[in-house]
XYZ file of C-alpha atoms in Angstrom:
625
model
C 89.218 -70.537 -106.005
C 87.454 -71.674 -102.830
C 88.658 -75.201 -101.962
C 86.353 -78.049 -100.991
C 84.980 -77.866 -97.013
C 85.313 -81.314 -96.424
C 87.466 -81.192 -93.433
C 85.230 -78.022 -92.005
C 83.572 -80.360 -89.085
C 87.451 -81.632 -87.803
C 88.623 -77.346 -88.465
C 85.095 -76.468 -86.073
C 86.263 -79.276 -83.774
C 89.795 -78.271 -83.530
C 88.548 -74.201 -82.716
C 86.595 -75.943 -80.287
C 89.593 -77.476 -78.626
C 91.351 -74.562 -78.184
C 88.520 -72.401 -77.330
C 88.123 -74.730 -74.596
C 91.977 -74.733 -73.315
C 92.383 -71.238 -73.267
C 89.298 -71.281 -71.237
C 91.049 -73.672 -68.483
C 94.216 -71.639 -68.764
C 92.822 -68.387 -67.482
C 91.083 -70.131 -64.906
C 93.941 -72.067 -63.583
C 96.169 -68.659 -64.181
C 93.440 -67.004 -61.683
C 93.835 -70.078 -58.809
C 97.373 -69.981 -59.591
C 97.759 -66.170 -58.701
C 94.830 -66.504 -55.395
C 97.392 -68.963 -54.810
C 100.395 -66.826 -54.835
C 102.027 -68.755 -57.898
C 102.914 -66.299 -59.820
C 105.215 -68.534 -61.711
C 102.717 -70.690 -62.628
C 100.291 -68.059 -64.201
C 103.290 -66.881 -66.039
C 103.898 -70.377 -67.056
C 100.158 -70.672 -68.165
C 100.401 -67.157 -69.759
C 103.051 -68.410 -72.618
C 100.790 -71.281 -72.926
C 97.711 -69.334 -73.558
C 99.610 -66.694 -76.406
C 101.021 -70.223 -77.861
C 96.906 -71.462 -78.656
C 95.673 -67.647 -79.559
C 98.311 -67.322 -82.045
C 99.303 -70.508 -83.623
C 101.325 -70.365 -87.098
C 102.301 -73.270 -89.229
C 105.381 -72.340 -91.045
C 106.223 -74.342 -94.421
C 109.392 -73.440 -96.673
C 109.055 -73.527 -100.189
C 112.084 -74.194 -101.591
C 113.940 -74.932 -104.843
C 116.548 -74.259 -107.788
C 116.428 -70.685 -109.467
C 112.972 -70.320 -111.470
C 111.567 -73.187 -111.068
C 108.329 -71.430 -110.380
C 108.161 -71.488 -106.369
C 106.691 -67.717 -106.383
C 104.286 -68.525 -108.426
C 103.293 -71.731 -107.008
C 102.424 -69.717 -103.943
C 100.432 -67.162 -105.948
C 98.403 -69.653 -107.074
C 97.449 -71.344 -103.219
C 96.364 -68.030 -101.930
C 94.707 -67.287 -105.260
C 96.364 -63.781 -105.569
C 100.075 -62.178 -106.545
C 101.796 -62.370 -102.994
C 104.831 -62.904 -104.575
C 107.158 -60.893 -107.690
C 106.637 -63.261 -110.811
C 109.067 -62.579 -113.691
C 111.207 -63.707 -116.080
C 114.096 -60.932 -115.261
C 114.041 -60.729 -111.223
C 114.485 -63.189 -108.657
C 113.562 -63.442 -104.586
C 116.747 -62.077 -102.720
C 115.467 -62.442 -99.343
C 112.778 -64.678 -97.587
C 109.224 -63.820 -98.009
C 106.197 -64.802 -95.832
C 102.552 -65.181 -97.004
C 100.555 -65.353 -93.780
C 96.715 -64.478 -92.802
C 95.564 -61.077 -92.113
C 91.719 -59.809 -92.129
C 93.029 -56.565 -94.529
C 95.979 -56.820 -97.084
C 99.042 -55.810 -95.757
C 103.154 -55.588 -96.028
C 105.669 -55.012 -94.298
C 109.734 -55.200 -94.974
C 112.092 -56.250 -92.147
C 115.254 -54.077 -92.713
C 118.179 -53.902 -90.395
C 120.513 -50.637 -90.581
C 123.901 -52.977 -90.000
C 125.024 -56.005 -90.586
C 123.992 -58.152 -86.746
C 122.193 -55.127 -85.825
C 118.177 -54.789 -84.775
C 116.066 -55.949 -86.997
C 113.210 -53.618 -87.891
C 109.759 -53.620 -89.166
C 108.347 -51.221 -91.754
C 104.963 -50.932 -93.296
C 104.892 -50.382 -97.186
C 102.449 -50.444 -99.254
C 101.768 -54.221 -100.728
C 102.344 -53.036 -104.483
C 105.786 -52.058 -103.681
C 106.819 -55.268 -102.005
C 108.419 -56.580 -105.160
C 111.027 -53.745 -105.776
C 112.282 -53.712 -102.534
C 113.035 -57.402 -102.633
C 114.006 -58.155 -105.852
C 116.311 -55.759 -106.225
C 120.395 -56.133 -105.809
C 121.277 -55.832 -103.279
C 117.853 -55.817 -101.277
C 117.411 -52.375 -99.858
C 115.168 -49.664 -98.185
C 115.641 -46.316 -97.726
C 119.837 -47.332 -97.321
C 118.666 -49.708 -94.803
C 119.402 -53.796 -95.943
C 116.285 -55.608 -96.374
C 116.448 -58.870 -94.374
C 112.709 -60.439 -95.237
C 109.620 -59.222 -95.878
C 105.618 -60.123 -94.682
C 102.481 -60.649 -96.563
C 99.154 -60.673 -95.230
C 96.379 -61.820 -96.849
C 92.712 -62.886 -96.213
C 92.720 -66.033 -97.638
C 90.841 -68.892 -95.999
C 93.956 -71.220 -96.741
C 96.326 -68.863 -94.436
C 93.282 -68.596 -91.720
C 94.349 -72.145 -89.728
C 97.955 -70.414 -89.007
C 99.863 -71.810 -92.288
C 102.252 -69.150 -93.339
C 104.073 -69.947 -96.698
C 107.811 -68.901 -97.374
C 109.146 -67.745 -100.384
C 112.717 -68.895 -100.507
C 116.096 -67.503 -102.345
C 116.378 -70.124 -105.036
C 118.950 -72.434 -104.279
C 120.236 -72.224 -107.746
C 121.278 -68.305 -107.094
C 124.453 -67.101 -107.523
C 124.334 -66.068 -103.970
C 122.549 -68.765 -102.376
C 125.295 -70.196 -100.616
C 126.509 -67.067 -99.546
C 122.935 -66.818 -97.444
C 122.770 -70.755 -97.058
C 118.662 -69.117 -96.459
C 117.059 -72.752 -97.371
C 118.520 -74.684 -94.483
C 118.621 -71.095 -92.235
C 114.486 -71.092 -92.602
C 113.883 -75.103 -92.805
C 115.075 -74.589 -89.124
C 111.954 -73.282 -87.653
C 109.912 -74.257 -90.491
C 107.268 -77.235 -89.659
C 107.500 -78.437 -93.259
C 109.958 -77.798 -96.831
C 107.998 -78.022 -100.330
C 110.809 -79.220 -102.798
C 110.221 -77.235 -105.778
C 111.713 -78.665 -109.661
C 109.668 -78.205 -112.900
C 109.138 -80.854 -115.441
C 111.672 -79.862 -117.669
C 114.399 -82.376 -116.265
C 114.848 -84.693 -113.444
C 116.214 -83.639 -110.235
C 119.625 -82.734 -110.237
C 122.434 -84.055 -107.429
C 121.855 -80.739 -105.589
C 118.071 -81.115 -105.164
C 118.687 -84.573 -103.996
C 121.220 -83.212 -101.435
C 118.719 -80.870 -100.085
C 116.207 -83.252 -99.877
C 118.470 -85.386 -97.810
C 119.604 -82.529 -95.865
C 116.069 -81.363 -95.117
C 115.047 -84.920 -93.924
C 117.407 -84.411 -91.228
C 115.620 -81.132 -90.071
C 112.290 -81.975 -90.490
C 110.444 -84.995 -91.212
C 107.479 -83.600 -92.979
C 109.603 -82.578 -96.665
C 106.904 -83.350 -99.692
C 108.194 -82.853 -103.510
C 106.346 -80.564 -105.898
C 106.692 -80.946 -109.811
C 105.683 -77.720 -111.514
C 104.886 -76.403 -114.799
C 103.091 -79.364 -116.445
C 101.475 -77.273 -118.361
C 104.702 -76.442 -120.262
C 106.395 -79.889 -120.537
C 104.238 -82.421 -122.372
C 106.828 -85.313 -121.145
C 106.030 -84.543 -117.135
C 104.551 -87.792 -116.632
C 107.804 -89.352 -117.644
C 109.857 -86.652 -115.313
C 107.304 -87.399 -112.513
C 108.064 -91.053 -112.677
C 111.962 -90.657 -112.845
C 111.979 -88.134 -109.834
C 109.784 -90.918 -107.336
C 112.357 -93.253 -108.469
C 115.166 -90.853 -106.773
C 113.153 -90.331 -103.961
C 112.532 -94.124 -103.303
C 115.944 -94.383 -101.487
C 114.765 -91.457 -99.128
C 111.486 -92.555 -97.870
C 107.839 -91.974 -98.653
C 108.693 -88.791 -99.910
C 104.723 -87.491 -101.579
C 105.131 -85.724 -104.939
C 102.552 -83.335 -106.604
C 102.039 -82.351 -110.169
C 100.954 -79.240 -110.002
C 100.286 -76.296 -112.813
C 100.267 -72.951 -111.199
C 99.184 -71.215 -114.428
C 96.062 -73.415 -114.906
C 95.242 -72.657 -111.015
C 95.312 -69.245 -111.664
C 93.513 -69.390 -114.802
C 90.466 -71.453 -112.539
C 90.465 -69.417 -109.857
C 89.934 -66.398 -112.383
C 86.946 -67.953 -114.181
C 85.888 -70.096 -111.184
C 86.146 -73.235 -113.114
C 86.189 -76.735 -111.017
C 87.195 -78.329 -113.570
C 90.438 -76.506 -114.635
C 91.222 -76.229 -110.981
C 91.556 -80.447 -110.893
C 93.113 -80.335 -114.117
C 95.873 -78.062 -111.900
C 96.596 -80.685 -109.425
C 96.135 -78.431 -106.565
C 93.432 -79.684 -104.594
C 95.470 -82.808 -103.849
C 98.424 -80.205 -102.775
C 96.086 -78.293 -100.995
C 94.582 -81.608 -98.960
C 98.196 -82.662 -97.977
C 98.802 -79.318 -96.919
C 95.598 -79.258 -94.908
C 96.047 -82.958 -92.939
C 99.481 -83.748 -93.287
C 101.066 -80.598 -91.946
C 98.390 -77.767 -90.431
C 96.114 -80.489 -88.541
C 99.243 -82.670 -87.043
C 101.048 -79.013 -85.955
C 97.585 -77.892 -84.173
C 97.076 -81.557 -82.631
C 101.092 -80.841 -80.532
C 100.205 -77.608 -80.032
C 97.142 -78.568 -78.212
C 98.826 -81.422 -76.954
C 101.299 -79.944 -75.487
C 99.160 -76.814 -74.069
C 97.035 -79.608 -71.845
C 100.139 -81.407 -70.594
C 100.998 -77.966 -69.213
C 97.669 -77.213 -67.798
C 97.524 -80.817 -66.422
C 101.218 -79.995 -64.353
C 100.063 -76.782 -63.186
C 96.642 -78.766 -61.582
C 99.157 -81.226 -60.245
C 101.222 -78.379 -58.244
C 98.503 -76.426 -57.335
C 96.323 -79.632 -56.359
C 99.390 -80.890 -53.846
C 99.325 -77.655 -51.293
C 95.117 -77.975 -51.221
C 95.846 -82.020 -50.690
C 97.964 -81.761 -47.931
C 95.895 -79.487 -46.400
C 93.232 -81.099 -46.604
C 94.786 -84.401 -45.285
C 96.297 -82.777 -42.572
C 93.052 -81.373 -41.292
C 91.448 -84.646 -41.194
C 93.944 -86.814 -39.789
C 95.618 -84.628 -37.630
C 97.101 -87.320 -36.059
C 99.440 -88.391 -39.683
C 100.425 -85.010 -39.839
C 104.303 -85.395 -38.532
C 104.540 -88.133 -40.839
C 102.783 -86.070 -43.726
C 105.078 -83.408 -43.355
C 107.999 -85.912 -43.179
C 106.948 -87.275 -46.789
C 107.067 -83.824 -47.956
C 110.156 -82.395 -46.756
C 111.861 -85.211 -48.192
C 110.669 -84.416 -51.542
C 111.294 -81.273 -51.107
C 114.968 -82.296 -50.413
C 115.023 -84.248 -53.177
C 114.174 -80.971 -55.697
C 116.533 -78.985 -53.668
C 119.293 -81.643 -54.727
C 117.983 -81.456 -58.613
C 118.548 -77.532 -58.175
C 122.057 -78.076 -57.633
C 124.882 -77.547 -59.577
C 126.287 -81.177 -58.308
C 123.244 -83.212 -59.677
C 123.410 -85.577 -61.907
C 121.539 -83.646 -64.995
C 123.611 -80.686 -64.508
C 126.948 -83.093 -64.514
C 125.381 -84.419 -67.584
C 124.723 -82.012 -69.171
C 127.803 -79.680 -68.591
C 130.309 -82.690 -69.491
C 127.935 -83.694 -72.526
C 128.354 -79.931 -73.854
C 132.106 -79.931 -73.468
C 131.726 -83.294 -75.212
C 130.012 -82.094 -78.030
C 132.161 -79.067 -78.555
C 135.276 -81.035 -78.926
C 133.264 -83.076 -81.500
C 131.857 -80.454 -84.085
C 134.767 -78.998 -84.094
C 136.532 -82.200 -85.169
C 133.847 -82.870 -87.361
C 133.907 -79.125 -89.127
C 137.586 -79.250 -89.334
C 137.170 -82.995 -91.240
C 134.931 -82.064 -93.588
C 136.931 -78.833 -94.065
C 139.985 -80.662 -94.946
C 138.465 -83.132 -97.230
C 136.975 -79.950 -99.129
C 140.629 -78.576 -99.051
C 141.950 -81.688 -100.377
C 139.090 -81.854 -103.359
C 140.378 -78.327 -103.832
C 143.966 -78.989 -104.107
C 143.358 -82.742 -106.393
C 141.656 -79.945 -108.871
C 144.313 -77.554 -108.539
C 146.837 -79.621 -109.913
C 145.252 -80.382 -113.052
C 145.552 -77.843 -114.664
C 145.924 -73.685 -114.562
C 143.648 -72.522 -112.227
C 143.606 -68.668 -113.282
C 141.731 -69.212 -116.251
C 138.686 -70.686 -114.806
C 139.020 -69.201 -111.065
C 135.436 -67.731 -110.830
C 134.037 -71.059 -111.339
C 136.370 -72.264 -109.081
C 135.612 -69.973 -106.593
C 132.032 -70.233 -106.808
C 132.530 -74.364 -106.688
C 134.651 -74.050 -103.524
C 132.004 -71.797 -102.004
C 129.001 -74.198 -102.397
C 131.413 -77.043 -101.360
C 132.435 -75.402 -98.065
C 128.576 -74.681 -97.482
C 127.857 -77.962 -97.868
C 130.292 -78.773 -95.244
C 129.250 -76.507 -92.944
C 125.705 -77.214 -93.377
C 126.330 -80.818 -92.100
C 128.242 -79.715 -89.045
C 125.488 -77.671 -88.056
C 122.873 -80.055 -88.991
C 125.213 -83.017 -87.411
C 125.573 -81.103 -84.080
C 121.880 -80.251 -84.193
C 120.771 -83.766 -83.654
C 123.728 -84.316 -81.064
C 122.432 -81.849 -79.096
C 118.759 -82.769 -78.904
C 120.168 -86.536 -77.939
C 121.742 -84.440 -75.208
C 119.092 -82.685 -74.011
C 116.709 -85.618 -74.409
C 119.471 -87.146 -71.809
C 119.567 -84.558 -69.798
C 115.414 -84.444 -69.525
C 116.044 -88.391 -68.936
C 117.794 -87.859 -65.980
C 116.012 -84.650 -63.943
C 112.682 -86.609 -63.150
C 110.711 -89.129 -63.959
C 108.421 -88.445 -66.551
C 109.304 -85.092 -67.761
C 110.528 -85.385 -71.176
C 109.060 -81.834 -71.846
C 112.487 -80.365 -73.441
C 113.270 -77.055 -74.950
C 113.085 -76.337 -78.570
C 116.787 -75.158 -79.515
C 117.753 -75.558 -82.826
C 121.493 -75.429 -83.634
C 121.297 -76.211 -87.544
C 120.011 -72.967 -88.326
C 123.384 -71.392 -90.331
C 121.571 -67.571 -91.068
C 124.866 -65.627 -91.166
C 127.792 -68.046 -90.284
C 129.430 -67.250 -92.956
C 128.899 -63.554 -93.261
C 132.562 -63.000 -91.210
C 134.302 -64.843 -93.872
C 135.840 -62.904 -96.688
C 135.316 -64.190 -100.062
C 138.259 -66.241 -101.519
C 141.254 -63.870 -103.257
C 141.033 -63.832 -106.835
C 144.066 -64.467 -109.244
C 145.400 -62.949 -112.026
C 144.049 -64.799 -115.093
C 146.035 -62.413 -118.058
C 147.712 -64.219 -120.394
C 151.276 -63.419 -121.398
C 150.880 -61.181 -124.921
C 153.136 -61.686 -127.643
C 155.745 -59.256 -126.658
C 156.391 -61.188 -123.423
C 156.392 -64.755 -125.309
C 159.016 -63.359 -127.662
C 161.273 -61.690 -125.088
C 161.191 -65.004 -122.944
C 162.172 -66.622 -126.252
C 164.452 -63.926 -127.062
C 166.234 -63.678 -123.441
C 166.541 -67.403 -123.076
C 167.988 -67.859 -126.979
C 170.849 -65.571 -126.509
C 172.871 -68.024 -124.236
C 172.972 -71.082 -126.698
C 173.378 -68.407 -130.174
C 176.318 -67.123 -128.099
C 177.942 -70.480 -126.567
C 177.642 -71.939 -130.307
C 178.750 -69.080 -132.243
C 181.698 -68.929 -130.001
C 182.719 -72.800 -130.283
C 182.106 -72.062 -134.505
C 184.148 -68.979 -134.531
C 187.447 -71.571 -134.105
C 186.127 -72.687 -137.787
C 186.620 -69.254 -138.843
C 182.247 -68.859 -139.139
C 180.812 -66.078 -137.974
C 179.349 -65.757 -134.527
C 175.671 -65.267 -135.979
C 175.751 -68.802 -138.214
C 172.947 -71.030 -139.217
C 174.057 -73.712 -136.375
C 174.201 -70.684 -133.639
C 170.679 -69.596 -134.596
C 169.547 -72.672 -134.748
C 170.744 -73.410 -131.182
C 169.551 -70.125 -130.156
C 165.820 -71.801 -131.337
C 166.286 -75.025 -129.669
C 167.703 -73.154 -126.199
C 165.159 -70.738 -126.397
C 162.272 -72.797 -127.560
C 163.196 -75.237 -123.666
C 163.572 -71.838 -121.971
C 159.877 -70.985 -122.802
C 158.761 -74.209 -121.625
C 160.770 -74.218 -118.138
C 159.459 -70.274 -117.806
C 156.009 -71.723 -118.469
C 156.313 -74.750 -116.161
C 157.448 -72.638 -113.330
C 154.856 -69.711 -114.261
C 152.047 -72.278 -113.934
C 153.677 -74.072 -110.758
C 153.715 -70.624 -109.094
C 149.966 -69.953 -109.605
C 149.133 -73.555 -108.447
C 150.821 -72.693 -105.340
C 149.299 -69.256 -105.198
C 145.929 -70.923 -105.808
C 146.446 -73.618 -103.166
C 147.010 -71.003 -100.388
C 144.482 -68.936 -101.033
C 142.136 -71.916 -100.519
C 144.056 -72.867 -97.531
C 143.630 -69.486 -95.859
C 140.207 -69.265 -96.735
C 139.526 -72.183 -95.100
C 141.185 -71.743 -92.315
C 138.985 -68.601 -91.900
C 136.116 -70.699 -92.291
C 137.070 -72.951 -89.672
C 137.968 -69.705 -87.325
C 134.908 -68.119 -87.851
C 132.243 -70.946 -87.818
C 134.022 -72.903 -84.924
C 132.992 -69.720 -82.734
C 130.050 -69.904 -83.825
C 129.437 -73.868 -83.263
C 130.773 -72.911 -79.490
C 128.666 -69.807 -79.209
C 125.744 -71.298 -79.994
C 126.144 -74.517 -77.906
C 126.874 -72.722 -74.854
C 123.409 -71.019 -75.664
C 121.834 -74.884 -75.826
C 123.617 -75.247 -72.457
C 122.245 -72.081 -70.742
C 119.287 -72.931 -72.082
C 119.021 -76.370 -71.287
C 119.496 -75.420 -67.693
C 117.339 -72.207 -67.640
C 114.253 -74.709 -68.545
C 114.983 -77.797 -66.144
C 115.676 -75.477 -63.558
C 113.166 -73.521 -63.485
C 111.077 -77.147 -63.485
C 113.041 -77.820 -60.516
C 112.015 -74.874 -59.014
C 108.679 -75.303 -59.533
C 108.713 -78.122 -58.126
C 110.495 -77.288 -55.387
C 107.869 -74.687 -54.157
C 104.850 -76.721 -55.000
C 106.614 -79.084 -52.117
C 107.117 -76.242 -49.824
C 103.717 -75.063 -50.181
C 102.413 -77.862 -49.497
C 104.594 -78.195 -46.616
C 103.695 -75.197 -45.453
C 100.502 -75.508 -45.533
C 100.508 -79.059 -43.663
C 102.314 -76.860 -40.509
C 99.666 -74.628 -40.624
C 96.731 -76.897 -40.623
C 98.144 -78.165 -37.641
C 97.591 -75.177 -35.806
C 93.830 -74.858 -37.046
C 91.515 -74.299 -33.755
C 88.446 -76.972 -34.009
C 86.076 -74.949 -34.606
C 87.726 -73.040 -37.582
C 88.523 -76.779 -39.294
C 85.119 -77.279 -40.638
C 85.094 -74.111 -42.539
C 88.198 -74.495 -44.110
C 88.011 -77.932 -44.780
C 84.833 -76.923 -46.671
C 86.698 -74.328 -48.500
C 89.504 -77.045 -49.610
C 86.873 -79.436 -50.508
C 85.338 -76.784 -52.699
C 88.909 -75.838 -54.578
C 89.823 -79.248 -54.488
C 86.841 -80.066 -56.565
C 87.706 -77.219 -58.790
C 90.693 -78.677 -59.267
C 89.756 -82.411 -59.866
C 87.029 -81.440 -62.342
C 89.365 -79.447 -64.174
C 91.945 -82.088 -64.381
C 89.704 -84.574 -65.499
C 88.437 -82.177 -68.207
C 91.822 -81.525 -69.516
C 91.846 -85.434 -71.494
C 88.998 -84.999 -73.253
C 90.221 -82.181 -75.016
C 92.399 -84.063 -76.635
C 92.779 -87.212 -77.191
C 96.541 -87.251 -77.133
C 96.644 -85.525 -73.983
C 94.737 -88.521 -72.194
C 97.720 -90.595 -73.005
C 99.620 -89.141 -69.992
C 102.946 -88.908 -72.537
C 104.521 -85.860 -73.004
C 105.932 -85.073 -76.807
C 109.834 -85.090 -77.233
C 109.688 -81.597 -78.431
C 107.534 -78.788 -77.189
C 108.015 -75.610 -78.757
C 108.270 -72.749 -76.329
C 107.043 -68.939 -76.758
């Protein structure tokens, strides 16, 4: 069902926008190249695929069935997703806009290797995801792509279909934090059946730290008569976490509208509020930075390219300043050559900072490792652990991703305060910092073997008697013997009766030291299996830090050297203006004039685009193609 157009005059504004800045960024990509900056048109190139293609990306997330496939069904009004009571999403799945229905699976042939894209046909989408393991022609399905002309999908939001959390392997994947990574916003799925549960909360908490823009959704209220109460006992949670917006939403009676195209029912669904939040809270705020962001860029490339024409232009009409024009300008140019090198001060900053940081997740993993080990070890000594080692197992797993998931979501913040320093320090005024994200944990685990089982048989009745038996015949003997001086027989009433009481304490030592020995077992099988953890995810933390580092540098640097030959063109061109015979000045002081114009009009153009971009501040995070 088509939703209300009451935000179609902002959507036509907003196409406007960009329509308009794509505009400028061709044009300034063509004076950057007559120019011979072909690092700014490159620059500008990135910027113009960024505002052709936008995307929106929002995770839906939540506990096994709790109806998140079928909550996206019922947004794009058709079956994007496998909805049944026997099969479950095994790998991510992405509803996005296309102007003919479409799939496509992305397999991979090994595990790390390429990942590849295949076309199948969009009925046979569902058994190629749902199925265990996830496969396609041998090859391991790693996600899979929907397309869909849907008017919803046409602004750029894609919807993911997530494992559920709830999954046997979900840990194993850790896919809900992995995607939240790149995602610009998490829908918390739960139906009204019961309130949320301590792991929801945790993952709400845990997505908070990712990404601010984390809404709740309460499903099925068609099915639970008491979802009012459920509603009011889930905000209550949420309280302590912010302002946190929760939907009631029905998917079935959205469905069941959009089939008979009945208003009313669709209401009744809750949707259109879902839909609205979706629409302004999320979509319009994403396209506002994008834009945003595209005009700061256009407004730095004017800036360079404007500096060569000004000097120029200044030089040609005050010959006489032109020594001390060109002084001005070599010392700028000096000072860009000294933020190029590896001695200044961002670089120092940000190499120590890094080595910093390192140190400091690793702590941090190996803390949070060892307080898991200890948990591990408190529970181990309660009791027999063979009995109930798969649970065990599985609760150790989910523990240790836990863990690991804060590290990585820990470090992630530390190293955006880092870069954020780093972008502090390299000039003034460019905050514009690169888009790394560290807490995304696809895979960390996947070196890690899974915890040894134990051997849970219990002794059989044979064994118990021969334990009995074996540990009997000392006392019938050592009694039978002392009785035999009293003329009894060795086999007597009190010799069998000591033989019971021996026997009966040999049991229990054999016992005691049975179940001491598979505590011990138990305990270092956890502590090897975390120590592989910690092996295998501290090279990871390291690997993928030394990425944020060449990174980090890769982007300010090549801002310093942009810089650096802006100043040296304009340099450059000062000299040569100098040299200009009279009667050649007018003309090319005309032609300055002219591009100079260009230039300024452009510039001045660039703010009302956007209003943001009039504000002269740059955003603290710019995504980058």
């Amino acid at each position: 069902m088509a939703e209300p157009t009451t935000d179609a005059t902002t959507d036509e504004a907003s196409q406007r926008e960009t329509a308009e800045l794509v505009r400028y960024s061709e044009t300034l990509a063509a004076l950057s190249r007559a120019a011979g900056r072909e690092d700014l048109a490159d620059r500008l190139r990135h910027t113009r695929a960024r505002l052709l293609d936008p995307y929106v990306r929002v995770l839906v997330v939540g506990e096994y069935k709790q109806g998140k496939s079928k909550l996206i069904n019922a947004l794009v009004g058709a079956p994007a997703c496998p909805v049944d009571d026997d099969v479950a999403t095994r790998v991510p799945t992405v509803v996005a806009y296309g102007e003919t229905p479409s799939a496509a699976l992305l397999v991979r042939a090994t595990a790390g290797g390429e990942v590849a894209r295949r076309e199948v046909p969009l009925d046979d989408v569902a058994e190629h995801i749902t199925s265990h393991p996830a496969t396609f022609d041998g090859e391991e399905v790693v996600g899979a792509e929907v397309l869909l002309p849907r008017e919803i999908l046409k602004g750029g939001l894609r919807l993911v279909d997530s494992p559920g959390v709830g999954d046997v392997e979900s840990f194993r994947a850790l896919a809900t934090l992995s995607a939240l990574a790149g995602a610009s916003a998490m829908l918390l799925v739960s139906d009204a059946s019961q309130e949320y549960t301590a792991s929801e909360l945790r993952l709400m908490g845990q997505a908070l730290r990712i990404s601010p823009q984390v809404s709740a959704v309460l499903s099925k209220t068609d099915v639970y008569p008491h979802w009012r109460r459920i509603e009011e006992i889930d905000r209550g949670h949420l309280s302590s976490l912010g302002g946190i917006p929760v939907f009631a939403v029905s998917s079935d009676l959205r469905l069941a509208a959009g089939a008979t195209n009945d208003a009313g029912l669709n209401d009744e669904s809750g949707f259109p509020a879902l839909v609205q939040h979706l629409r302004r809270e999320v979509v319009a705020p994403a396209d506002d930075l994008q834009r945003r962001a595209a005009a700061l860029d256009l407004a730095s490339v004017v800036d360079q390219l404007a500096m060569a024409v000004q000097s120029e232009q200044h030089a040609l009409q005050h010959p006489e300043q032109t020594p001390e024009l060109i002084a001005r300008l070599e010392s700028a140019r000096q000072q860009a050559e000294d933020f190029r090198s590896r001695s200044s001060r961002w670089q120092v900053i940000l190499t120590d900072g890094i080595a910093d940081l390192i140190a400091d997740t690793e702590h941090d993993l190996r803390d949070r490792l060892r307080r898991v080990q200890r948990q591990a070890e408190e529970a181990i000594e309660e009791g027999d652990p063979s009995p109930i080692w798969d649970e065990f197992s599985q609760w150790l797993d989910e523990r240790v991703g836990e863990a690991v998931a804060d590290t990585f979501i820990w470090t992630n913040e530390r190293q955006q305060w880092l870069t954020q320093e780093v972008a502090a320090q390299f000039l003034e005024g460019e905050h514009d910092i690169p888009d790394i994200d560290v807490s995304d944990i696809t895979g960390v685990l996947d070196p890690v073997d899974e915890i040894a089982g134990m051997d849970a048989a219990p002794l059989s009745a044979a064994e118990k008697i021969y334990i009995g038996v074996r540990g009997s015949y000392g006392g019938v003997l050592m009694v039978g013997l002392a009785t035999s001086v009293l003329g009894m027989a060795v086999l007597n009433p009190l010799s069998l009766l000591a033989g019971v009481l021996v026997g009966r304490r040999a049991y229990r030592e054999d016992k005691q030291a049975r179940l001491s020995r598979r505590q011990s077992e138990a305990k270092n099988l956890v502590r090897r299996y975390i120590d592989e953890v910690a092996f295998q995810v501290g090279k990871q933390l390291r690997d993928r830090l030394r990425v944020v580092q060449r990174a980090t540098r890769d982007h300010f640097g090549a801002r310093a050297d942009e810089i650096h030959r802006s100043l040296t063109a304009a340099a450059d061109a000062a000299r040569q203006a100098a040299s200009v015979y009279t009667k050649d000045r007018d003309v090319r002081l005309e032609q300055l004039r002219q591009h100079a114009q260009a230039l300024t009009e452009l510039r001045k153009a660039l703010p009302a685009v956007t209003s943001a971009a009039g504000t002269g501040e740059r955003p603290s995070i710019a995504r980058r193609a």
